[in-house]
PDB file of C-alpha atoms in Angstrom:
ATOM      1  CA  MET A 640      36.917 -70.873-112.073  1.00  0.00           C
ATOM      2  CA  GLU A 641      36.957 -73.353-114.920  1.00  0.00           C
ATOM      3  CA  ILE A 642      33.919 -75.058-116.467  1.00  0.00           C
ATOM      4  CA  PRO A 643      34.349 -78.690-117.570  1.00  0.00           C
ATOM      5  CA  GLN A 644      33.990 -79.167-121.312  1.00  0.00           C
ATOM      6  CA  ILE A 645      32.903 -82.792-121.068  1.00  0.00           C
ATOM      7  CA  SER A 646      31.134 -84.706-118.316  1.00  0.00           C
ATOM      8  CA  ILE A 647      31.567 -88.473-118.271  1.00  0.00           C
ATOM      9  CA  VAL A 648      28.460 -89.901-116.615  1.00  0.00           C
ATOM     10  CA  ALA A 649      28.608 -93.440-115.169  1.00  0.00           C
ATOM     11  CA  PRO A 650      25.971 -95.035-112.897  1.00  0.00           C
ATOM     12  CA  LEU A 651      27.288 -97.661-110.491  1.00  0.00           C
ATOM     13  CA  TYR A 652      25.465-100.339-108.528  1.00  0.00           C
ATOM     14  CA  ASN A 653      27.526-102.844-106.516  1.00  0.00           C
ATOM     15  CA  GLU A 654      30.550-102.345-108.781  1.00  0.00           C
ATOM     16  CA  SER A 655      33.243-102.707-106.123  1.00  0.00           C
ATOM     17  CA  GLU A 656      35.052-105.396-108.129  1.00  0.00           C
ATOM     18  CA  SER A 657      35.340-103.283-111.272  1.00  0.00           C
ATOM     19  CA  PHE A 658      35.776 -99.887-109.586  1.00  0.00           C
ATOM     20  CA  THR A 659      39.587 -99.861-109.565  1.00  0.00           C
ATOM     21  CA  HIS A 660      39.722-100.805-113.258  1.00  0.00           C
ATOM     22  CA  LEU A 661      37.195 -98.075-114.088  1.00  0.00           C
ATOM     23  CA  VAL A 662      39.168 -95.356-112.283  1.00  0.00           C
ATOM     24  CA  GLN A 663      42.467 -96.464-113.802  1.00  0.00           C
ATOM     25  CA  ARG A 664      41.089 -96.274-117.328  1.00  0.00           C
ATOM     26  CA  LEU A 665      39.314 -92.968-116.714  1.00  0.00           C
ATOM     27  CA  ASN A 666      42.475 -91.436-115.263  1.00  0.00           C
ATOM     28  CA  ALA A 667      44.525 -92.666-118.211  1.00  0.00           C
ATOM     29  CA  LEU A 668      41.958 -91.202-120.599  1.00  0.00           C
ATOM     30  CA  MET A 669      41.866 -87.793-118.897  1.00  0.00           C
ATOM     31  CA  ASP A 670      45.664 -87.645-118.753  1.00  0.00           C
ATOM     32  CA  SER A 671      45.949 -88.412-122.470  1.00  0.00           C
ATOM     33  CA  ILE A 672      43.583 -85.768-123.881  1.00  0.00           C
ATOM     34  CA  SER A 673      43.614 -81.987-123.812  1.00  0.00           C
ATOM     35  CA  LEU A 674      39.916 -81.644-122.992  1.00  0.00           C
ATOM     36  CA  PHE A 675      38.899 -80.567-119.494  1.00  0.00           C
ATOM     37  CA  VAL A 676      36.795 -83.475-118.262  1.00  0.00           C
ATOM     38  CA  GLU A 677      34.826 -84.164-115.110  1.00  0.00           C
ATOM     39  CA  VAL A 678      33.559 -87.609-114.166  1.00  0.00           C
ATOM     40  CA  VAL A 679      30.135 -87.908-112.553  1.00  0.00           C
ATOM     41  CA  LEU A 680      29.823 -91.207-110.684  1.00  0.00           C
ATOM     42  CA  ILE A 681      26.330 -92.050-109.443  1.00  0.00           C
ATOM     43  CA  ASP A 682      25.921 -94.556-106.638  1.00  0.00           C
ATOM     44  CA  ASP A 683      22.530 -96.188-107.163  1.00  0.00           C
ATOM     45  CA  GLY A 684      22.056 -97.411-103.598  1.00  0.00           C
ATOM     46  CA  SER A 685      24.892 -99.947-103.655  1.00  0.00           C
ATOM     47  CA  ARG A 686      25.082-102.532-100.895  1.00  0.00           C
ATOM     48  CA  ASP A 687      28.836-103.098-101.117  1.00  0.00           C
ATOM     49  CA  ASP A 688      31.558-100.471-100.623  1.00  0.00           C
ATOM     50  CA  THR A 689      30.999 -98.750-103.996  1.00  0.00           C
ATOM     51  CA  ALA A 690      29.606 -95.618-102.314  1.00  0.00           C
ATOM     52  CA  LEU A 691      32.602 -95.422 -99.955  1.00  0.00           C
ATOM     53  CA  ARG A 692      35.013 -95.702-102.879  1.00  0.00           C
ATOM     54  CA  ILE A 693      33.214 -92.952-104.798  1.00  0.00           C
ATOM     55  CA  ARG A 694      33.252 -90.714-101.725  1.00  0.00           C
ATOM     56  CA  GLN A 695      36.978 -91.185-101.143  1.00  0.00           C
ATOM     57  CA  LEU A 696      37.739 -90.539-104.789  1.00  0.00           C
ATOM     58  CA  ALA A 697      35.584 -87.408-105.038  1.00  0.00           C
ATOM     59  CA  LEU A 698      37.192 -85.965-101.894  1.00  0.00           C
ATOM     60  CA  THR A 699      40.750 -86.537-103.135  1.00  0.00           C
ATOM     61  CA  ASP A 700      40.492 -85.911-106.890  1.00  0.00           C
ATOM     62  CA  ASN A 701      38.852 -82.682-108.098  1.00  0.00           C
ATOM     63  CA  ARG A 702      37.968 -84.231-111.432  1.00  0.00           C
ATOM     64  CA  TYR A 703      35.451 -86.596-109.834  1.00  0.00           C
ATOM     65  CA  HIS A 704      31.909 -85.650-108.871  1.00  0.00           C
ATOM     66  CA  GLY A 705      30.001 -88.047-106.611  1.00  0.00           C
ATOM     67  CA  VAL A 706      26.206 -88.340-106.546  1.00  0.00           C
ATOM     68  CA  PHE A 707      24.651 -90.705-103.987  1.00  0.00           C
ATOM     69  CA  LEU A 708      21.013 -91.754-104.338  1.00  0.00           C
ATOM     70  CA  SER A 709      18.930 -92.576-101.269  1.00  0.00           C
ATOM     71  CA  ARG A 710      18.194 -96.117-102.507  1.00  0.00           C
ATOM     72  CA  ASN A 711      18.390 -98.256-105.617  1.00  0.00           C
ATOM     73  CA  HIS A 712      16.270 -96.347-108.150  1.00  0.00           C
ATOM     74  CA  GLY A 713      17.361 -98.367-111.184  1.00  0.00           C
ATOM     75  CA  HIS A 714      19.757 -97.763-114.062  1.00  0.00           C
ATOM     76  CA  GLN A 715      17.603 -95.319-116.049  1.00  0.00           C
ATOM     77  CA  LEU A 716      16.857 -93.052-113.091  1.00  0.00           C
ATOM     78  CA  ALA A 717      20.475 -93.193-111.913  1.00  0.00           C
ATOM     79  CA  LEU A 718      21.507 -92.019-115.378  1.00  0.00           C
ATOM     80  CA  THR A 719      18.846 -89.305-115.182  1.00  0.00           C
ATOM     81  CA  ALA A 720      20.351 -88.088-111.904  1.00  0.00           C
ATOM     82  CA  GLY A 721      23.821 -88.078-113.450  1.00  0.00           C
ATOM     83  CA  ILE A 722      22.705 -86.119-116.511  1.00  0.00           C
ATOM     84  CA  ALA A 723      21.047 -83.535-114.246  1.00  0.00           C
ATOM     85  CA  ALA A 724      24.196 -83.199-112.093  1.00  0.00           C
ATOM     86  CA  ALA A 725      26.676 -83.052-114.985  1.00  0.00           C
ATOM     87  CA  ARG A 726      28.194 -79.616-115.664  1.00  0.00           C
ATOM     88  CA  GLY A 727      29.897 -80.234-119.017  1.00  0.00           C
ATOM     89  CA  SER A 728      29.526 -77.095-121.138  1.00  0.00           C
ATOM     90  CA  GLU A 729      29.904 -78.892-124.462  1.00  0.00           C
ATOM     91  CA  ALA A 730      28.726 -82.464-124.072  1.00  0.00           C
ATOM     92  CA  LEU A 731      28.031 -85.438-121.814  1.00  0.00           C
ATOM     93  CA  PHE A 732      29.611 -88.839-122.425  1.00  0.00           C
ATOM     94  CA  ILE A 733      27.372 -91.589-121.025  1.00  0.00           C
ATOM     95  CA  ILE A 734      28.933 -94.963-120.214  1.00  0.00           C
ATOM     96  CA  ASP A 735      28.277 -97.993-118.027  1.00  0.00           C
ATOM     97  CA  GLY A 736      30.452 -98.500-114.972  1.00  0.00           C
ATOM     98  CA  ASP A 737      31.193-102.140-115.832  1.00  0.00           C
ATOM     99  CA  LEU A 738      33.492-101.000-118.691  1.00  0.00           C
ATOM    100  CA  GLN A 739      31.520-102.796-121.381  1.00  0.00           C
ATOM    101  CA  ASP A 740      31.364 -99.325-122.914  1.00  0.00           C
ATOM    102  CA  PRO A 741      35.044 -98.373-123.441  1.00  0.00           C
ATOM    103  CA  PRO A 742      35.684 -94.806-122.206  1.00  0.00           C
ATOM    104  CA  GLU A 743      38.708 -94.633-124.539  1.00  0.00           C
ATOM    105  CA  LEU A 744      36.299 -93.954-127.429  1.00  0.00           C
ATOM    106  CA  LEU A 745      35.625 -90.429-126.107  1.00  0.00           C
ATOM    107  CA  PRO A 746      38.050 -88.688-128.543  1.00  0.00           C
ATOM    108  CA  GLU A 747      36.384 -90.365-131.538  1.00  0.00           C
ATOM    109  CA  PHE A 748      32.900 -89.502-130.284  1.00  0.00           C
ATOM    110  CA  TYR A 749      34.004 -85.929-129.601  1.00  0.00           C
ATOM    111  CA  LYS A 750      35.386 -85.615-133.127  1.00  0.00           C
ATOM    112  CA  LEU A 751      31.980 -86.538-134.563  1.00  0.00           C
ATOM    113  CA  TYR A 752      30.347 -84.075-132.158  1.00  0.00           C
ATOM    114  CA  LYS A 753      32.614 -81.288-133.417  1.00  0.00           C
ATOM    115  CA  GLU A 754      31.477 -82.100-136.945  1.00  0.00           C
ATOM    116  CA  GLY A 755      28.024 -80.882-135.974  1.00  0.00           C
ATOM    117  CA  ASN A 756      26.301 -83.919-134.449  1.00  0.00           C
ATOM    118  CA  ASP A 757      24.293 -83.345-131.282  1.00  0.00           C
ATOM    119  CA  VAL A 758      24.098 -87.053-130.521  1.00  0.00           C
ATOM    120  CA  VAL A 759      26.759 -89.653-131.239  1.00  0.00           C
ATOM    121  CA  TYR A 760      25.252 -93.002-130.258  1.00  0.00           C
ATOM    122  CA  ALA A 761      27.131 -96.286-130.140  1.00  0.00           C
ATOM    123  CA  VAL A 762      25.940 -99.205-132.270  1.00  0.00           C
ATOM    124  CA  ARG A 763      26.916-102.608-130.921  1.00  0.00           C
ATOM    125  CA  ARG A 764      28.605-104.672-133.600  1.00  0.00           C
ATOM    126  CA  LYS A 765      29.094-107.723-131.408  1.00  0.00           C
ATOM    127  CA  ARG A 766      27.924-108.656-127.925  1.00  0.00           C
ATOM    128  CA  LYS A 767      29.670-110.805-125.329  1.00  0.00           C
ATOM    129  CA  GLU A 768      26.533-111.971-123.492  1.00  0.00           C
ATOM    130  CA  GLY A 769      25.058-115.473-123.663  1.00  0.00           C
ATOM    131  CA  PHE A 770      23.061-116.697-126.638  1.00  0.00           C
ATOM    132  CA  ILE A 771      19.619-116.180-125.047  1.00  0.00           C
ATOM    133  CA  LYS A 772      20.341-112.567-124.105  1.00  0.00           C
ATOM    134  CA  ARG A 773      21.884-111.813-127.509  1.00  0.00           C
ATOM    135  CA  MET A 774      18.864-113.246-129.298  1.00  0.00           C
ATOM    136  CA  GLY A 775      16.467-111.390-126.997  1.00  0.00           C
ATOM    137  CA  TYR A 776      18.205-108.058-127.612  1.00  0.00           C
ATOM    138  CA  HIS A 777      18.322-108.722-131.365  1.00  0.00           C
ATOM    139  CA  LEU A 778      14.596-109.484-131.615  1.00  0.00           C
ATOM    140  CA  PHE A 779      13.517-106.663-129.302  1.00  0.00           C
ATOM    141  CA  TYR A 780      15.374-103.909-131.151  1.00  0.00           C
ATOM    142  CA  ARG A 781      13.942-105.059-134.474  1.00  0.00           C
ATOM    143  CA  LEU A 782      10.427-105.310-133.072  1.00  0.00           C
ATOM    144  CA  LEU A 783      10.688-101.825-131.557  1.00  0.00           C
ATOM    145  CA  SER A 784      12.043-100.455-134.838  1.00  0.00           C
ATOM    146  CA  VAL A 785       8.964-101.762-136.649  1.00  0.00           C
ATOM    147  CA  ILE A 786       6.277-100.607-134.198  1.00  0.00           C
ATOM    148  CA  SER A 787       7.756 -97.362-132.798  1.00  0.00           C
ATOM    149  CA  TYR A 788       6.626 -93.953-134.037  1.00  0.00           C
ATOM    150  CA  VAL A 789      10.162 -92.700-133.260  1.00  0.00           C
ATOM    151  CA  ASP A 790      13.163 -93.794-135.308  1.00  0.00           C
ATOM    152  CA  ILE A 791      15.181 -95.585-132.604  1.00  0.00           C
ATOM    153  CA  PRO A 792      18.452 -96.904-134.106  1.00  0.00           C
ATOM    154  CA  LEU A 793      18.982-100.659-134.093  1.00  0.00           C
ATOM    155  CA  ASP A 794      21.366-102.144-131.503  1.00  0.00           C
ATOM    156  CA  SER A 795      22.039 -98.800-129.807  1.00  0.00           C
ATOM    157  CA  GLY A 796      21.962 -98.495-126.039  1.00  0.00           C
ATOM    158  CA  ASP A 797      22.553 -95.666-123.589  1.00  0.00           C
ATOM    159  CA  PHE A 798      26.264 -95.466-124.494  1.00  0.00           C
ATOM    160  CA  ALA A 799      26.444 -92.121-126.284  1.00  0.00           C
ATOM    161  CA  LEU A 800      27.800 -88.594-126.341  1.00  0.00           C
ATOM    162  CA  ILE A 801      25.055 -85.961-126.190  1.00  0.00           C
ATOM    163  CA  SER A 802      25.424 -82.217-126.592  1.00  0.00           C
ATOM    164  CA  ARG A 803      24.674 -79.777-123.812  1.00  0.00           C
ATOM    165  CA  ARG A 804      21.411 -78.701-125.430  1.00  0.00           C
ATOM    166  CA  VAL A 805      20.211 -82.297-125.764  1.00  0.00           C
ATOM    167  CA  ALA A 806      21.018 -82.873-122.076  1.00  0.00           C
ATOM    168  CA  ASP A 807      19.086 -79.722-121.144  1.00  0.00           C
ATOM    169  CA  VAL A 808      16.024 -80.951-123.039  1.00  0.00           C
ATOM    170  CA  MET A 809      16.233 -84.383-121.395  1.00  0.00           C
ATOM    171  CA  ASN A 810      16.373 -82.704-117.983  1.00  0.00           C
ATOM    172  CA  LYS A 811      13.044 -81.043-118.784  1.00  0.00           C
ATOM    173  CA  MET A 812      11.311 -84.317-119.666  1.00  0.00           C
ATOM    174  CA  PRO A 813       9.474 -85.463-116.521  1.00  0.00           C
ATOM    175  CA  GLU A 814       8.223 -88.949-117.443  1.00  0.00           C
ATOM    176  CA  GLU A 815       8.493 -91.505-114.678  1.00  0.00           C
ATOM    177  CA  SER A 816       8.839 -94.664-116.770  1.00  0.00           C
ATOM    178  CA  ARG A 817      11.996 -93.627-118.602  1.00  0.00           C
ATOM    179  CA  TYR A 818      13.539 -95.154-121.703  1.00  0.00           C
ATOM    180  CA  LEU A 819      16.457 -92.805-122.267  1.00  0.00           C
ATOM    181  CA  ARG A 820      17.565 -94.042-125.686  1.00  0.00           C
ATOM    182  CA  GLY A 821      14.016 -93.482-126.934  1.00  0.00           C
ATOM    183  CA  MET A 822      13.858 -90.016-125.365  1.00  0.00           C
ATOM    184  CA  ARG A 823      17.208 -89.210-126.969  1.00  0.00           C
ATOM    185  CA  SER A 824      15.887 -90.208-130.388  1.00  0.00           C
ATOM    186  CA  TRP A 825      12.603 -88.329-129.878  1.00  0.00           C
ATOM    187  CA  ILE A 826      14.445 -85.057-129.201  1.00  0.00           C
ATOM    188  CA  GLY A 827      15.886 -85.050-132.706  1.00  0.00           C
ATOM    189  CA  PHE A 828      18.686 -82.727-133.836  1.00  0.00           C
ATOM    190  CA  ARG A 829      21.489 -84.232-135.877  1.00  0.00           C
ATOM    191  CA  GLN A 830      22.407 -87.743-134.742  1.00  0.00           C
ATOM    192  CA  ILE A 831      24.972 -90.232-135.994  1.00  0.00           C
ATOM    193  CA  GLY A 832      25.901 -93.801-135.093  1.00  0.00           C
ATOM    194  CA  PHE A 833      29.346 -95.143-134.259  1.00  0.00           C
ATOM    195  CA  GLU A 834      29.958 -98.887-134.511  1.00  0.00           C
ATOM    196  CA  TYR A 835      31.982-100.617-131.814  1.00  0.00           C
ATOM    197  CA  GLU A 836      32.525-104.091-130.456  1.00  0.00           C
ATOM    198  CA  ARG A 837      31.123-104.350-126.959  1.00  0.00           C
ATOM    199  CA  SER A 838      33.513-105.799-124.415  1.00  0.00           C
ATOM    200  CA  SER A 839      32.831-108.307-121.665  1.00  0.00           C
ATOM    201  CA  ARG A 840      32.449-107.111-118.092  1.00  0.00           C
ATOM    202  CA  VAL A 841      35.815-106.449-116.454  1.00  0.00           C
ATOM    203  CA  ALA A 842      34.672-108.040-113.197  1.00  0.00           C
ATOM    204  CA  GLY A 843      31.566-109.152-111.383  1.00  0.00           C
ATOM    205  CA  GLU A 844      28.189-110.069-112.827  1.00  0.00           C
ATOM    206  CA  SER A 845      25.540-108.074-114.631  1.00  0.00           C
ATOM    207  CA  LYS A 846      23.184-106.233-112.283  1.00  0.00           C
ATOM    208  CA  TYR A 847      20.401-106.225-114.888  1.00  0.00           C
ATOM    209  CA  SER A 848      18.091-109.147-114.121  1.00  0.00           C
ATOM    210  CA  PHE A 849      15.677-110.534-116.723  1.00  0.00           C
ATOM    211  CA  LYS A 850      12.853-108.851-114.807  1.00  0.00           C
ATOM    212  CA  GLN A 851      14.552-105.456-115.132  1.00  0.00           C
ATOM    213  CA  LEU A 852      15.283-106.068-118.811  1.00  0.00           C
ATOM    214  CA  PHE A 853      11.612-106.872-119.439  1.00  0.00           C
ATOM    215  CA  ARG A 854      10.593-103.730-117.573  1.00  0.00           C
ATOM    216  CA  LEU A 855      12.949-101.653-119.717  1.00  0.00           C
ATOM    217  CA  ALA A 856      11.573-103.316-122.855  1.00  0.00           C
ATOM    218  CA  TYR A 857       7.994-102.567-121.734  1.00  0.00           C
ATOM    219  CA  ASN A 858       8.905 -98.912-121.208  1.00  0.00           C
ATOM    220  CA  GLY A 859      10.344 -98.771-124.712  1.00  0.00           C
ATOM    221  CA  ILE A 860       7.252-100.345-126.281  1.00  0.00           C
ATOM    222  CA  PHE A 861       4.520 -98.555-124.314  1.00  0.00           C
ATOM    223  CA  ASN A 862       6.260 -95.142-124.243  1.00  0.00           C
ATOM    224  CA  PHE A 863       7.247 -94.968-127.896  1.00  0.00           C
ATOM    225  CA  SER A 864       4.671 -97.018-129.767  1.00  0.00           C
ATOM    226  CA  GLU A 865       0.941 -96.873-130.423  1.00  0.00           C
ATOM    227  CA  PHE A 866       1.030-100.496-131.546  1.00  0.00           C
ATOM    228  CA  PRO A 867      -0.229-102.208-128.337  1.00  0.00           C
ATOM    229  CA  ILE A 868      -3.521-100.308-128.196  1.00  0.00           C
ATOM    230  CA  LYS A 869      -4.029-100.523-131.973  1.00  0.00           C
ATOM    231  CA  PHE A 870      -3.187-104.219-131.872  1.00  0.00           C
ATOM    232  CA  MET A 871      -5.933-104.667-129.291  1.00  0.00           C
ATOM    233  CA  SER A 872      -8.475-102.932-131.532  1.00  0.00           C
ATOM    234  CA  ARG A 873      -7.479-105.082-134.493  1.00  0.00           C
ATOM    235  CA  THR A 874      -7.603-108.227-132.379  1.00  0.00           C
ATOM    236  CA  GLY A 875     -11.124-107.288-131.285  1.00  0.00           C
ATOM    237  CA  VAL A 876     -12.215-106.820-134.909  1.00  0.00           C
ATOM    238  CA  ALA A 877     -10.595-110.140-135.853  1.00  0.00           C
ATOM    239  CA  ALA A 878     -12.409-111.892-132.994  1.00  0.00           C
ATOM    240  CA  ILE A 879     -15.748-110.480-134.145  1.00  0.00           C
ATOM    241  CA  LEU A 880     -15.096-111.573-137.735  1.00  0.00           C
ATOM    242  CA  ILE A 881     -14.161-115.087-136.603  1.00  0.00           C
ATOM    243  CA  SER A 882     -17.319-115.252-134.523  1.00  0.00           C
ATOM    244  CA  LEU A 883     -19.472-114.056-137.469  1.00  0.00           C
ATOM    245  CA  VAL A 884     -17.938-116.665-139.730  1.00  0.00           C
ATOM    246  CA  TYR A 885     -18.630-119.309-137.132  1.00  0.00           C
ATOM    247  CA  PHE A 886     -22.216-118.038-136.806  1.00  0.00           C
ATOM    248  CA  VAL A 887     -22.752-118.183-140.573  1.00  0.00           C
ATOM    249  CA  ILE A 888     -21.456-121.774-140.662  1.00  0.00           C
ATOM    250  CA  VAL A 889     -23.931-122.747-137.940  1.00  0.00           C
ATOM    251  CA  VAL A 890     -26.855-121.072-139.754  1.00  0.00           C
ATOM    252  CA  VAL A 891     -25.966-122.662-143.099  1.00  0.00           C
ATOM    253  CA  LYS A 892     -25.761-126.132-141.550  1.00  0.00           C
ATOM    254  CA  LYS A 893     -29.100-125.561-139.826  1.00  0.00           C
ATOM    255  CA  LEU A 894     -30.939-124.346-142.954  1.00  0.00           C
ATOM    256  CA  PHE A 895     -29.469-126.619-145.613  1.00  0.00           C
ATOM    257  CA  PHE A 896     -28.230-129.666-143.764  1.00  0.00           C
ATOM    258  CA  ALA A 897     -30.685-129.734-140.846  1.00  0.00           C
ATOM    259  CA  HIS A 898     -27.762-130.037-138.492  1.00  0.00           C
ATOM    260  CA  VAL A 899     -26.551-127.647-135.808  1.00  0.00           C
ATOM    261  CA  ILE A 900     -23.029-127.926-134.432  1.00  0.00           C
ATOM    262  CA  GLU A 901     -23.423-129.246-130.929  1.00  0.00           C
ATOM    263  CA  GLY A 902     -21.322-130.115-127.986  1.00  0.00           C
ATOM    264  CA  PHE A 903     -18.951-128.775-125.409  1.00  0.00           C
ATOM    265  CA  THR A 904     -16.076-128.166-127.855  1.00  0.00           C
ATOM    266  CA  SER A 905     -17.793-125.395-129.842  1.00  0.00           C
ATOM    267  CA  LEU A 906     -18.955-123.635-126.687  1.00  0.00           C
ATOM    268  CA  LEU A 907     -15.493-123.888-125.166  1.00  0.00           C
ATOM    269  CA  PHE A 908     -13.971-122.392-128.315  1.00  0.00           C
ATOM    270  CA  VAL A 909     -16.176-119.310-128.130  1.00  0.00           C
ATOM    271  CA  ILE A 910     -15.618-118.810-124.393  1.00  0.00           C
ATOM    272  CA  ILE A 911     -11.828-119.144-124.653  1.00  0.00           C
ATOM    273  CA  LEU A 912     -11.653-116.812-127.662  1.00  0.00           C
ATOM    274  CA  PHE A 913     -13.608-113.955-126.123  1.00  0.00           C
ATOM    275  CA  SER A 914     -12.177-114.408-122.629  1.00  0.00           C
ATOM    276  CA  GLY A 915      -8.634-114.339-123.996  1.00  0.00           C
ATOM    277  CA  VAL A 916      -9.296-111.214-126.046  1.00  0.00           C
ATOM    278  CA  GLN A 917     -10.862-109.434-123.069  1.00  0.00           C
ATOM    279  CA  LEU A 918      -8.033-110.322-120.690  1.00  0.00           C
ATOM    280  CA  LEU A 919      -5.433-109.253-123.231  1.00  0.00           C
ATOM    281  CA  ALA A 920      -7.261-105.954-123.710  1.00  0.00           C
ATOM    282  CA  LEU A 921      -7.417-105.363-119.956  1.00  0.00           C
ATOM    283  CA  GLY A 922      -3.714-106.133-119.613  1.00  0.00           C
ATOM    284  CA  ILE A 923      -2.703-103.661-122.315  1.00  0.00           C
ATOM    285  CA  ILE A 924      -5.016-100.943-120.982  1.00  0.00           C
ATOM    286  CA  GLY A 925      -3.636-101.654-117.519  1.00  0.00           C
ATOM    287  CA  GLU A 926      -0.071-100.949-118.696  1.00  0.00           C
ATOM    288  CA  TYR A 927      -1.112 -97.497-119.869  1.00  0.00           C
ATOM    289  CA  VAL A 928      -3.207 -96.814-116.746  1.00  0.00           C
ATOM    290  CA  LEU A 929      -0.304 -97.901-114.522  1.00  0.00           C
ATOM    291  CA  ARG A 930       1.998 -95.381-116.207  1.00  0.00           C
ATOM    292  CA  ILE A 931      -0.608 -92.628-115.889  1.00  0.00           C
ATOM    293  CA  PHE A 932      -1.097 -93.540-112.210  1.00  0.00           C
ATOM    294  CA  PHE A 933       2.601 -93.286-111.330  1.00  0.00           C
ATOM    295  CA  GLN A 934       3.044 -90.120-113.392  1.00  0.00           C
ATOM    296  CA  SER A 935       0.030 -88.431-111.756  1.00  0.00           C
ATOM    297  CA  LYS A 936       1.599 -88.792-108.295  1.00  0.00           C
ATOM    298  CA  ASN A 937       4.180 -86.217-109.382  1.00  0.00           C
ATOM    299  CA  ARG A 938       6.818 -87.616-107.055  1.00  0.00           C
ATOM    300  CA  PRO A 939      10.472 -86.728-107.683  1.00  0.00           C
ATOM    301  CA  LEU A 940      12.125 -89.184-110.048  1.00  0.00           C
ATOM    302  CA  TYR A 941      14.918 -89.856-107.556  1.00  0.00           C
ATOM    303  CA  ILE A 942      16.221 -88.610-104.217  1.00  0.00           C
ATOM    304  CA  ILE A 943      19.832 -87.535-103.766  1.00  0.00           C
ATOM    305  CA  LYS A 944      21.184 -88.413-100.331  1.00  0.00           C
ATOM    306  CA  GLU A 945      24.546 -86.710-100.786  1.00  0.00           C
ATOM    307  CA  GLU A 946      26.577 -84.982-103.467  1.00  0.00           C
ATOM    308  CA  ILE A 947      30.320 -84.293-103.456  1.00  0.00           C
ATOM    309  CA  VAL A 948      31.571 -81.769-105.965  1.00  0.00           C
ATOM    310  CA  ASN A 949      34.577 -79.470-106.045  1.00  0.00           C
ATOM    311  CA  ARG A 950      33.193 -75.930-106.063  1.00  0.00           C
ATOM    312  CA  GLU A 951      36.359 -74.577-107.635  1.00  0.00           C
ATOM    313  CA  TYR A 952      34.948 -75.974-110.845  1.00  0.00           C
ATOM    314  CA  ILE A 953      31.465 -74.857-111.788  1.00  0.00           C
TER     315      ILE A 953
END
């Protein structure tokens, strides 16, 4: 029985329109290289016929490994399930199923892996999204780079090749609110970037809504930065200093000018300042408490409904 050298891991959610293109390019890649590759396709609770297509493919082609989640768990948890199911003895090649991450780059990533790098992460040189999304990504990555206690490379996503030992460590990390690119950086070992120009989607529309993007960004900030809680402390100190200055001004005017600042405006200023600081503090503390709450439940990260794998290959 033969063990795959490389596992290509691709989560799919309602990707029926791009599925044929994905399989064609993966087949062409596997036929053109000498490496023994398996492809792990994860159905993240799709509502179209993506799951059916994966099932048919996994039953007819031994190179494909199908993992079917019980519902839509989200991109990061679908990737987590794929990494756990992958059997590649050397490395895992993580891509998106919409083909914005070209699978044809595997030989170049593998070459860098053979040079001793445990992680070869892709750095996006140019994006094809709209201006607002491009600007949002640009600002977020630079903000996270400044405030994070982990060195997370700029403009790098989940598209990467990771060694077997890095995958094994990630499988042991139980956090519920996952930010995989941050976890990958936290693990360490030797890592290197590879620049590429990100393609447009082959078909269909992005399944990442702005709400999901904000949630992912929150996970990156609150899981890999101490800045929010420290920012709250500094804001509290700043609010106290502003209030003391205001108090001194009032006292000076009373003692030397026989005039005390009166009126609704000054009172409103103080109320808004302290109320805003308190609400902001509660919101930031709430983000941490929410993560502790979900983690303390100790539920499984995902539930696999079905798995199709050829047992001739282990």
